[in-house]
Amino acid sequence: MDKKRAVAPSMTQPREPKVAKRETADDRGASAATSAGHPAYCHSESCRGLKLSEMLHKHQQCVEEIDKLNEIIHLSNDEKLKEILRLREELKSMKSLMYDSVKEKESTLIEGKTLKEQLLKTSQIAKDMAQKLEKLEKLKQKTTTSAVEKEKKQTEEEIQVLNKKLHTVMGGNMHWQVYNTQRDHYVNTLMQQLDHLKLEVSESHEKHAGSCDEEMLEDAERTIASVKAKIDEIHREKEVLKDELMHFKELCDVKDRHIKELETQVERQSPPSSPTTAGLLRTKIQICTEDFEAERKDRERAQARIRDLEEEIELLKRQLSMFQQTAMSQMKSRREAALARYRREYEAQHPEYREQNRCLEGNTVVDRNDLEGGFDEID
């Protein structure tokens, strides 16, 4: 081990003369360049200075690494094992990082390929649409007056049909608006019922915390029963609301399909003589689609509200179960206190019972009928 440690200075010492020799050679080259009047003298001098500093820095790093290796060599076997395990862990982490970076590169390459494919598809679609538009313009120019009149009549009839369909769609939109108002009213009533239930639960807790007599226990049981009934009623109302939502969802899907059919019909017709009416129909259909999208969002909000109501119902159920548990525990403690009080009164009235207990070393021999009768009177 001492021989290995002594190797480090011998390895580091011979490098300094070499640097000195290079410096002398460079100095000679620089003096020759200056004597010859070379214009790149300053640049070559700065480059040599940078190389020299880099070499010195690398030399210093090598010396430090050699010192570290010498220290590791002189460590104990356990410390060497620890150092090996630490280096293995670092290698594993570096490998995992390299694997993650390779995965990220692959995912980016795949995304770039998909984006290129999508761009090519969109460009192709745009070209196809431009070609179709050119064909339509050529067809419009080639049509005669008689064909234009026939097409005009056909388009007017189709526009009338579309107007009728549009009126039906508007009626469905009005129906959705009425449904939205009814649904908001129903949700508000559910919120009021939940607030009322919360108030009843809090009041029952406060009453039960104050005094715990028979009347209050009966009131608590009645409130628990009423809360359970209201929870069941809310469940039933929730089921009805879910059924209505499913029904209106189906209606909305039917209306969406109908609107898409209308749009396709308008795009296929594209009458040359009445662009304004077709444009108006498109705008009306767009308005209807926006209304249906808004109604769909409202329906989603209503479903979210139903989920919130379900969570509140579960919370009320948990509160009721906790209230029942606390009521039972308080009733039990009250009965135990009453039994102890009655036992003390019984011992005060019957001193022989106390002497008997002393003789029997604390074993209680009490008349069960007397205790049960007194317990019933206390309750």
Short mmCIF file of C-alpha atoms in Angstrom, two decimals:
data_model
loop_
_atom_site.label_atom_id
_atom_site.label_comp_id
_atom_site.label_asym_id
_atom_site.label_seq_id
_atom_site.Cartn_x
_atom_site.Cartn_y
_atom_site.Cartn_z
CA MET A 1 0.00 0.00 0.00
CA ASP A 2 2.88 2.41 0.71
CA LYS A 3 4.36 1.70 -2.69
CA LYS A 4 1.11 2.53 -4.40
CA ARG A 5 0.84 5.76 -2.44
CA ALA A 6 4.32 6.72 -3.44
CA VAL A 7 3.48 6.28 -7.11
CA ALA A 8 1.28 9.39 -7.25
CA PRO A 9 4.05 12.00 -6.74
CA SER A 10 6.28 10.24 -9.30
CA MET A 11 3.45 10.42 -11.82
CA THR A 12 2.74 14.09 -11.22
CA GLN A 13 6.33 15.41 -11.12
CA PRO A 14 7.60 14.79 -14.72
CA ARG A 15 4.79 16.77 -16.34
CA GLU A 16 6.03 20.22 -15.29
CA PRO A 17 9.32 20.09 -17.27
CA LYS A 18 7.41 19.09 -20.38
CA VAL A 19 5.21 22.16 -20.04
CA ALA A 20 8.30 24.23 -19.55
CA LYS A 21 9.86 22.79 -22.73
CA ARG A 22 6.76 23.59 -24.69
CA GLU A 23 6.76 27.11 -23.30
CA THR A 24 10.37 27.58 -24.45
CA ALA A 25 9.54 26.25 -27.91
CA ASP A 26 6.51 28.48 -28.13
CA ASP A 27 8.53 31.43 -26.94
CA ARG A 28 11.11 30.73 -29.64
CA GLY A 29 8.33 30.51 -32.24
CA ALA A 30 6.81 33.72 -30.95
CA SER A 31 10.18 35.53 -31.05
CA ALA A 32 10.73 34.26 -34.55
CA ALA A 33 7.25 35.40 -35.58
CA THR A 34 7.81 38.84 -34.09
CA SER A 35 11.24 39.13 -35.72
CA ALA A 36 9.74 38.21 -39.09
CA GLY A 37 6.84 40.66 -38.56
CA HIS A 38 4.07 37.97 -38.63
CA PRO A 39 0.57 39.57 -38.17
CA ALA A 40 -1.05 36.55 -36.31
CA TYR A 41 1.39 36.63 -33.41
CA CYS A 42 -1.05 37.91 -30.77
CA HIS A 43 -3.74 35.43 -31.80
CA SER A 44 -1.36 32.43 -31.67
CA GLU A 45 -0.03 33.63 -28.31
CA SER A 46 -3.54 33.82 -26.80
CA CYS A 47 -4.40 30.33 -28.18
CA ARG A 48 -1.24 28.91 -26.67
CA GLY A 49 -2.08 30.57 -23.35
CA LEU A 50 -5.56 29.02 -23.37
CA LYS A 51 -4.18 25.58 -24.22
CA LEU A 52 -1.60 25.90 -21.47
CA SER A 53 -4.26 26.86 -18.89
CA GLU A 54 -6.49 23.96 -19.99
CA MET A 55 -3.58 21.56 -19.69
CA LEU A 56 -2.76 22.85 -16.21
CA HIS A 57 -6.42 22.49 -15.19
CA LYS A 58 -6.57 18.93 -16.50
CA HIS A 59 -3.26 18.20 -14.75
CA GLN A 60 -4.73 19.45 -11.47
CA GLN A 61 -7.86 17.33 -11.95
CA CYS A 62 -5.73 14.24 -12.63
CA VAL A 63 -3.73 14.89 -9.47
CA GLU A 64 -6.94 15.20 -7.43
CA GLU A 65 -8.33 11.99 -8.93
CA ILE A 66 -5.08 10.16 -8.14
CA ASP A 67 -5.28 11.39 -4.53
CA LYS A 68 -8.87 10.21 -4.28
CA LEU A 69 -7.90 6.79 -5.69
CA ASN A 70 -5.04 6.53 -3.20
CA GLU A 71 -7.43 7.36 -0.36
CA ILE A 72 -9.93 4.74 -1.60
CA ILE A 73 -7.13 2.14 -1.86
CA HIS A 74 -6.16 2.74 1.77
CA LEU A 75 -9.74 2.41 3.01
CA SER A 76 -11.00 -0.70 4.81
CA ASN A 77 -12.87 -3.45 3.01
CA ASP A 78 -16.24 -2.34 4.42
CA GLU A 79 -15.69 1.23 3.31
CA LYS A 80 -14.57 0.00 -0.10
CA LEU A 81 -17.77 -2.05 -0.37
CA LYS A 82 -19.83 1.01 0.63
CA GLU A 83 -18.03 3.11 -1.98
CA ILE A 84 -18.64 0.41 -4.63
CA LEU A 85 -22.35 0.25 -3.72
CA ARG A 86 -22.61 4.04 -3.90
CA LEU A 87 -20.97 4.07 -7.32
CA ARG A 88 -23.30 1.31 -8.49
CA GLU A 89 -26.32 3.30 -7.31
CA GLU A 90 -25.02 6.35 -9.17
CA LEU A 91 -24.55 4.22 -12.31
CA LYS A 92 -28.12 2.90 -11.98
CA SER A 93 -29.51 6.43 -11.60
CA MET A 94 -27.47 7.60 -14.60
CA LYS A 95 -28.74 4.63 -16.64
CA SER A 96 -32.35 5.38 -15.66
CA LEU A 97 -31.87 9.02 -16.62
CA MET A 98 -30.38 8.00 -19.95
CA TYR A 99 -33.28 5.58 -20.53
CA ASP A 100 -35.82 8.31 -19.72
CA SER A 101 -34.10 10.78 -22.05
CA VAL A 102 -34.08 8.19 -24.85
CA LYS A 103 -37.79 7.54 -24.29
CA GLU A 104 -38.53 11.27 -24.38
CA LYS A 105 -36.60 11.61 -27.63
CA GLU A 106 -38.49 8.70 -29.15
CA SER A 107 -41.84 10.17 -28.05
CA THR A 108 -40.91 13.57 -29.52
CA LEU A 109 -39.87 11.93 -32.78
CA ILE A 110 -43.18 10.02 -32.93
CA GLU A 111 -45.14 13.19 -32.19
CA GLY A 112 -43.23 15.03 -34.90
CA LYS A 113 -44.02 12.28 -37.39
CA THR A 114 -47.72 12.33 -36.47
CA LEU A 115 -47.79 16.12 -36.79
CA LYS A 116 -46.17 15.91 -40.22
CA GLU A 117 -48.70 13.32 -41.30
CA GLN A 118 -51.57 15.48 -40.03
CA LEU A 119 -50.18 18.51 -41.86
CA LEU A 120 -49.90 16.51 -45.07
CA LYS A 121 -53.48 15.28 -44.66
CA THR A 122 -54.80 18.79 -44.02
CA SER A 123 -52.90 20.14 -47.02
CA GLN A 124 -54.35 17.37 -49.17
CA ILE A 125 -57.86 18.13 -47.87
CA ALA A 126 -57.34 21.83 -48.65
CA LYS A 127 -56.22 20.97 -52.17
CA ASP A 128 -59.25 18.74 -52.65
CA MET A 129 -61.57 21.48 -51.40
CA ALA A 130 -59.96 24.01 -53.77
CA GLN A 131 -60.41 21.62 -56.68
CA LYS A 132 -64.06 21.06 -55.73
CA LEU A 133 -64.64 24.82 -55.55
CA GLU A 134 -63.09 25.27 -58.99
CA LYS A 135 -65.32 22.54 -60.39
CA LEU A 136 -68.40 24.16 -58.84
CA GLU A 137 -67.50 27.53 -60.31
CA LYS A 138 -67.03 25.94 -63.73
CA LEU A 139 -70.39 24.17 -63.42
CA LYS A 140 -72.09 27.43 -62.43
CA GLN A 141 -70.68 29.17 -65.47
CA LYS A 142 -71.80 26.36 -67.83
CA THR A 143 -75.42 26.16 -66.61
CA THR A 144 -78.11 27.59 -68.92
CA THR A 145 -81.05 29.77 -67.94
CA SER A 146 -83.56 26.91 -68.01
CA ALA A 147 -81.45 24.76 -65.75
CA VAL A 148 -81.00 27.72 -63.42
CA GLU A 149 -84.77 28.22 -63.18
CA LYS A 150 -85.35 24.55 -62.44
CA GLU A 151 -82.66 24.56 -59.78
CA LYS A 152 -84.12 27.76 -58.38
CA LYS A 153 -87.53 26.13 -57.96
CA GLN A 154 -85.99 23.06 -56.39
CA THR A 155 -83.92 25.14 -54.00
CA GLU A 156 -86.93 27.25 -53.01
CA GLU A 157 -88.88 24.09 -52.18
CA GLU A 158 -85.93 22.71 -50.22
CA ILE A 159 -85.55 26.03 -48.41
CA GLN A 160 -89.20 25.82 -47.35
CA VAL A 161 -88.60 22.30 -46.05
CA LEU A 162 -85.51 23.50 -44.20
CA ASN A 163 -87.48 26.39 -42.70
CA LYS A 164 -90.06 23.94 -41.38
CA LYS A 165 -87.32 21.78 -39.89
CA LEU A 166 -85.73 24.87 -38.42
CA HIS A 167 -89.01 25.78 -36.70
CA THR A 168 -89.14 22.30 -35.18
CA VAL A 169 -85.55 22.69 -33.98
CA MET A 170 -86.37 26.07 -32.45
CA GLY A 171 -89.33 24.48 -30.67
CA GLY A 172 -87.01 21.84 -29.26
CA ASN A 173 -84.66 24.60 -28.15
CA MET A 174 -87.50 26.31 -26.29
CA HIS A 175 -88.34 22.98 -24.67
CA TRP A 176 -84.74 22.72 -23.49
CA GLN A 177 -84.89 26.21 -22.03
CA VAL A 178 -88.04 25.30 -20.07
CA TYR A 179 -86.29 22.13 -18.90
CA ASN A 180 -83.29 24.18 -17.74
CA THR A 181 -85.50 26.46 -15.64
CA GLN A 182 -87.32 23.48 -14.12
CA ARG A 183 -84.04 21.74 -13.40
CA ASP A 184 -82.59 24.84 -11.70
CA HIS A 185 -85.73 25.10 -9.56
CA TYR A 186 -85.46 21.41 -8.63
CA VAL A 187 -81.79 21.75 -7.70
CA ASN A 188 -82.61 24.78 -5.55
CA THR A 189 -85.33 22.83 -3.73
CA LEU A 190 -82.85 20.00 -3.11
CA MET A 191 -80.36 22.49 -1.71
CA GLN A 192 -83.01 23.94 0.61
CA GLN A 193 -83.95 20.44 1.80
CA LEU A 194 -80.29 19.63 2.48
CA ASP A 195 -79.81 22.88 4.40
CA HIS A 196 -82.93 22.08 6.43
CA LEU A 197 -81.60 18.61 7.19
CA LYS A 198 -78.26 20.05 8.26
CA LEU A 199 -80.04 22.47 10.59
CA GLU A 200 -82.11 19.66 12.09
CA VAL A 201 -79.01 17.53 12.65
CA SER A 202 -77.12 20.42 14.27
CA GLU A 203 -80.13 21.29 16.47
CA SER A 204 -80.50 17.65 17.51
CA HIS A 205 -76.79 17.59 18.46
CA GLU A 206 -77.16 20.75 20.53
CA LYS A 207 -80.28 19.48 22.28
CA HIS A 208 -78.68 16.14 23.02
CA ALA A 209 -75.53 17.80 24.40
CA GLY A 210 -77.56 19.89 26.88
CA SER A 211 -79.80 17.35 28.67
CA CYS A 212 -80.48 13.72 27.94
CA ASP A 213 -83.94 12.77 29.16
CA GLU A 214 -86.54 10.47 27.66
CA GLU A 215 -88.40 13.15 25.73
CA MET A 216 -85.24 14.36 24.05
CA LEU A 217 -84.28 10.83 23.10
CA GLU A 218 -87.70 10.32 21.55
CA ASP A 219 -87.34 13.61 19.68
CA ALA A 220 -83.92 12.51 18.45
CA GLU A 221 -85.33 9.21 17.24
CA ARG A 222 -88.14 11.04 15.47
CA THR A 223 -85.70 13.43 13.84
CA ILE A 224 -83.51 10.50 12.79
CA ALA A 225 -86.53 8.77 11.26
CA SER A 226 -87.58 11.97 9.48
CA VAL A 227 -84.05 12.54 8.19
CA LYS A 228 -83.92 8.96 6.94
CA ALA A 229 -87.26 9.45 5.19
CA LYS A 230 -86.03 12.66 3.62
CA ILE A 231 -82.83 10.95 2.49
CA ASP A 232 -84.90 8.20 0.88
CA GLU A 233 -87.05 10.84 -0.79
CA ILE A 234 -83.93 12.61 -2.08
CA HIS A 235 -82.68 9.29 -3.43
CA ARG A 236 -85.96 8.76 -5.25
CA GLU A 237 -85.89 12.29 -6.64
CA LYS A 238 -82.30 11.75 -7.70
CA GLU A 239 -83.25 8.61 -9.61
CA VAL A 240 -86.10 10.49 -11.32
CA LEU A 241 -83.71 13.27 -12.24
CA LYS A 242 -81.25 10.76 -13.66
CA ASP A 243 -83.99 9.21 -15.80
CA GLU A 244 -85.00 12.65 -17.06
CA LEU A 245 -81.38 13.47 -17.85
CA MET A 246 -80.99 10.26 -19.82
CA HIS A 247 -84.20 11.01 -21.74
CA PHE A 248 -83.12 14.52 -22.59
CA LYS A 249 -79.66 13.30 -23.49
CA GLU A 250 -81.20 10.99 -26.07
CA LEU A 251 -83.31 13.88 -27.38
CA CYS A 252 -80.22 16.06 -27.60
CA ASP A 253 -78.35 13.38 -29.56
CA VAL A 254 -81.30 13.10 -31.96
CA LYS A 255 -81.36 16.88 -32.43
CA ASP A 256 -77.60 16.93 -33.03
CA ARG A 257 -77.91 14.30 -35.73
CA HIS A 258 -80.80 16.25 -37.26
CA ILE A 259 -78.74 19.45 -37.32
CA LYS A 260 -75.83 17.65 -38.95
CA GLU A 261 -78.18 16.30 -41.63
CA LEU A 262 -79.48 19.82 -42.25
CA GLU A 263 -75.94 21.13 -42.58
CA THR A 264 -75.02 18.41 -45.04
CA GLN A 265 -78.15 19.14 -47.07
CA VAL A 266 -77.35 22.85 -47.20
CA GLU A 267 -73.75 22.14 -48.25
CA ARG A 268 -74.89 19.76 -50.99
CA GLN A 269 -77.46 22.16 -52.45
CA SER A 270 -75.41 25.39 -52.52
CA PRO A 271 -77.89 27.18 -54.90
CA PRO A 272 -76.25 29.85 -57.06
CA SER A 273 -79.32 32.10 -57.16
CA SER A 274 -80.09 32.37 -53.42
CA PRO A 275 -76.85 32.52 -51.39
CA THR A 276 -78.38 34.83 -48.80
CA THR A 277 -81.13 32.42 -47.78
CA ALA A 278 -78.68 29.54 -47.52
CA GLY A 279 -76.35 31.73 -45.47
CA LEU A 280 -79.21 32.67 -43.16
CA LEU A 281 -80.11 29.03 -42.73
CA ARG A 282 -76.50 28.20 -41.95
CA THR A 283 -76.35 30.97 -39.34
CA LYS A 284 -79.61 29.78 -37.78
CA ILE A 285 -78.39 26.22 -37.68
CA GLN A 286 -75.12 27.41 -36.14
CA ILE A 287 -77.07 29.31 -33.49
CA CYS A 288 -79.12 26.18 -32.74
CA THR A 289 -75.97 24.10 -32.45
CA GLU A 290 -74.45 26.64 -30.06
CA ASP A 291 -77.64 26.56 -27.99
CA PHE A 292 -77.52 22.78 -27.86
CA GLU A 293 -73.86 22.89 -26.83
CA ALA A 294 -74.75 25.31 -24.03
CA GLU A 295 -77.59 23.03 -22.95
CA ARG A 296 -75.26 20.06 -22.98
CA LYS A 297 -72.87 21.94 -20.73
CA ASP A 298 -75.80 22.76 -18.42
CA ARG A 299 -76.68 19.09 -18.33
CA GLU A 300 -73.13 18.23 -17.38
CA ARG A 301 -73.27 20.84 -14.61
CA ALA A 302 -76.53 19.29 -13.40
CA GLN A 303 -74.88 15.88 -13.30
CA ALA A 304 -72.00 17.35 -11.31
CA ARG A 305 -74.55 18.89 -8.96
CA ILE A 306 -76.21 15.49 -8.53
CA ARG A 307 -72.85 14.04 -7.56
CA ASP A 308 -72.41 16.81 -4.99
CA LEU A 309 -75.85 16.04 -3.59
CA GLU A 310 -74.96 12.37 -3.32
CA GLU A 311 -71.82 13.28 -1.38
CA GLU A 312 -73.84 15.50 0.96
CA ILE A 313 -76.33 12.68 1.49
CA GLU A 314 -73.48 10.35 2.42
CA LEU A 315 -72.18 12.98 4.84
CA LEU A 316 -75.62 13.25 6.44
CA LYS A 317 -75.78 9.49 6.77
CA ARG A 318 -72.42 9.45 8.53
CA GLN A 319 -73.56 12.25 10.84
CA LEU A 320 -76.73 10.31 11.67
CA SER A 321 -74.78 7.16 12.46
CA MET A 322 -72.41 9.15 14.69
CA PHE A 323 -75.40 10.78 16.39
CA GLN A 324 -76.99 7.39 17.03
CA GLN A 325 -73.75 6.05 18.49
CA THR A 326 -73.34 9.05 20.80
CA ALA A 327 -77.00 8.77 21.88
CA MET A 328 -76.60 5.08 22.70
CA SER A 329 -73.38 5.67 24.62
CA GLN A 330 -74.98 8.49 26.63
CA MET A 331 -78.03 6.33 27.37
CA LYS A 332 -75.75 3.54 28.55
CA SER A 333 -73.73 5.86 30.80
CA ARG A 334 -76.96 7.36 32.19
CA ARG A 335 -78.34 3.92 33.00
CA GLU A 336 -75.09 2.89 34.67
CA ALA A 337 -75.14 6.06 36.78
CA ALA A 338 -78.78 5.43 37.73
CA LEU A 339 -77.96 1.83 38.70
CA ALA A 340 -75.07 2.99 40.89
CA ARG A 341 -77.26 5.62 42.53
CA TYR A 342 -80.01 3.08 43.20
CA ARG A 343 -77.45 0.64 44.66
CA ARG A 344 -76.24 3.30 47.06
CA GLU A 345 -79.81 4.12 48.08
CA TYR A 346 -80.57 0.43 48.55
CA GLU A 347 -77.48 -0.02 50.75
CA ALA A 348 -78.46 3.03 52.81
CA GLN A 349 -81.97 1.61 53.36
CA HIS A 350 -80.72 -1.97 54.07
CA PRO A 351 -77.61 -1.91 56.27
CA GLU A 352 -77.60 -5.71 56.52
CA TYR A 353 -76.91 -5.82 52.76
CA ARG A 354 -73.83 -3.67 53.36
CA GLU A 355 -72.60 -5.96 56.16
CA GLN A 356 -73.21 -8.97 53.94
CA ASN A 357 -71.09 -7.40 51.20
CA ARG A 358 -68.28 -6.75 53.66
CA CYS A 359 -68.36 -10.34 54.85
CA LEU A 360 -68.28 -11.67 51.32
CA GLU A 361 -65.25 -9.42 50.44
CA GLY A 362 -66.97 -7.24 47.91
CA ASN A 363 -69.10 -9.93 46.20
CA THR A 364 -72.45 -8.27 45.46
CA VAL A 365 -75.58 -10.32 46.13
CA VAL A 366 -78.45 -8.05 45.17
CA ASP A 367 -82.05 -9.00 44.55
CA ARG A 368 -82.39 -8.78 40.76
CA ASN A 369 -86.14 -8.16 40.92
CA ASP A 370 -85.66 -5.17 43.25
CA LEU A 371 -82.87 -3.75 41.07
CA GLU A 372 -84.81 -4.23 37.86
CA GLY A 373 -87.92 -2.66 39.35
CA GLY A 374 -85.96 0.32 40.62
CA PHE A 375 -84.18 0.65 37.27
CA ASP A 376 -87.52 0.77 35.47
CA GLU A 377 -88.73 3.47 37.83
CA ILE A 378 -85.60 5.52 37.18
CA ASP A 379 -85.92 5.17 33.44
#
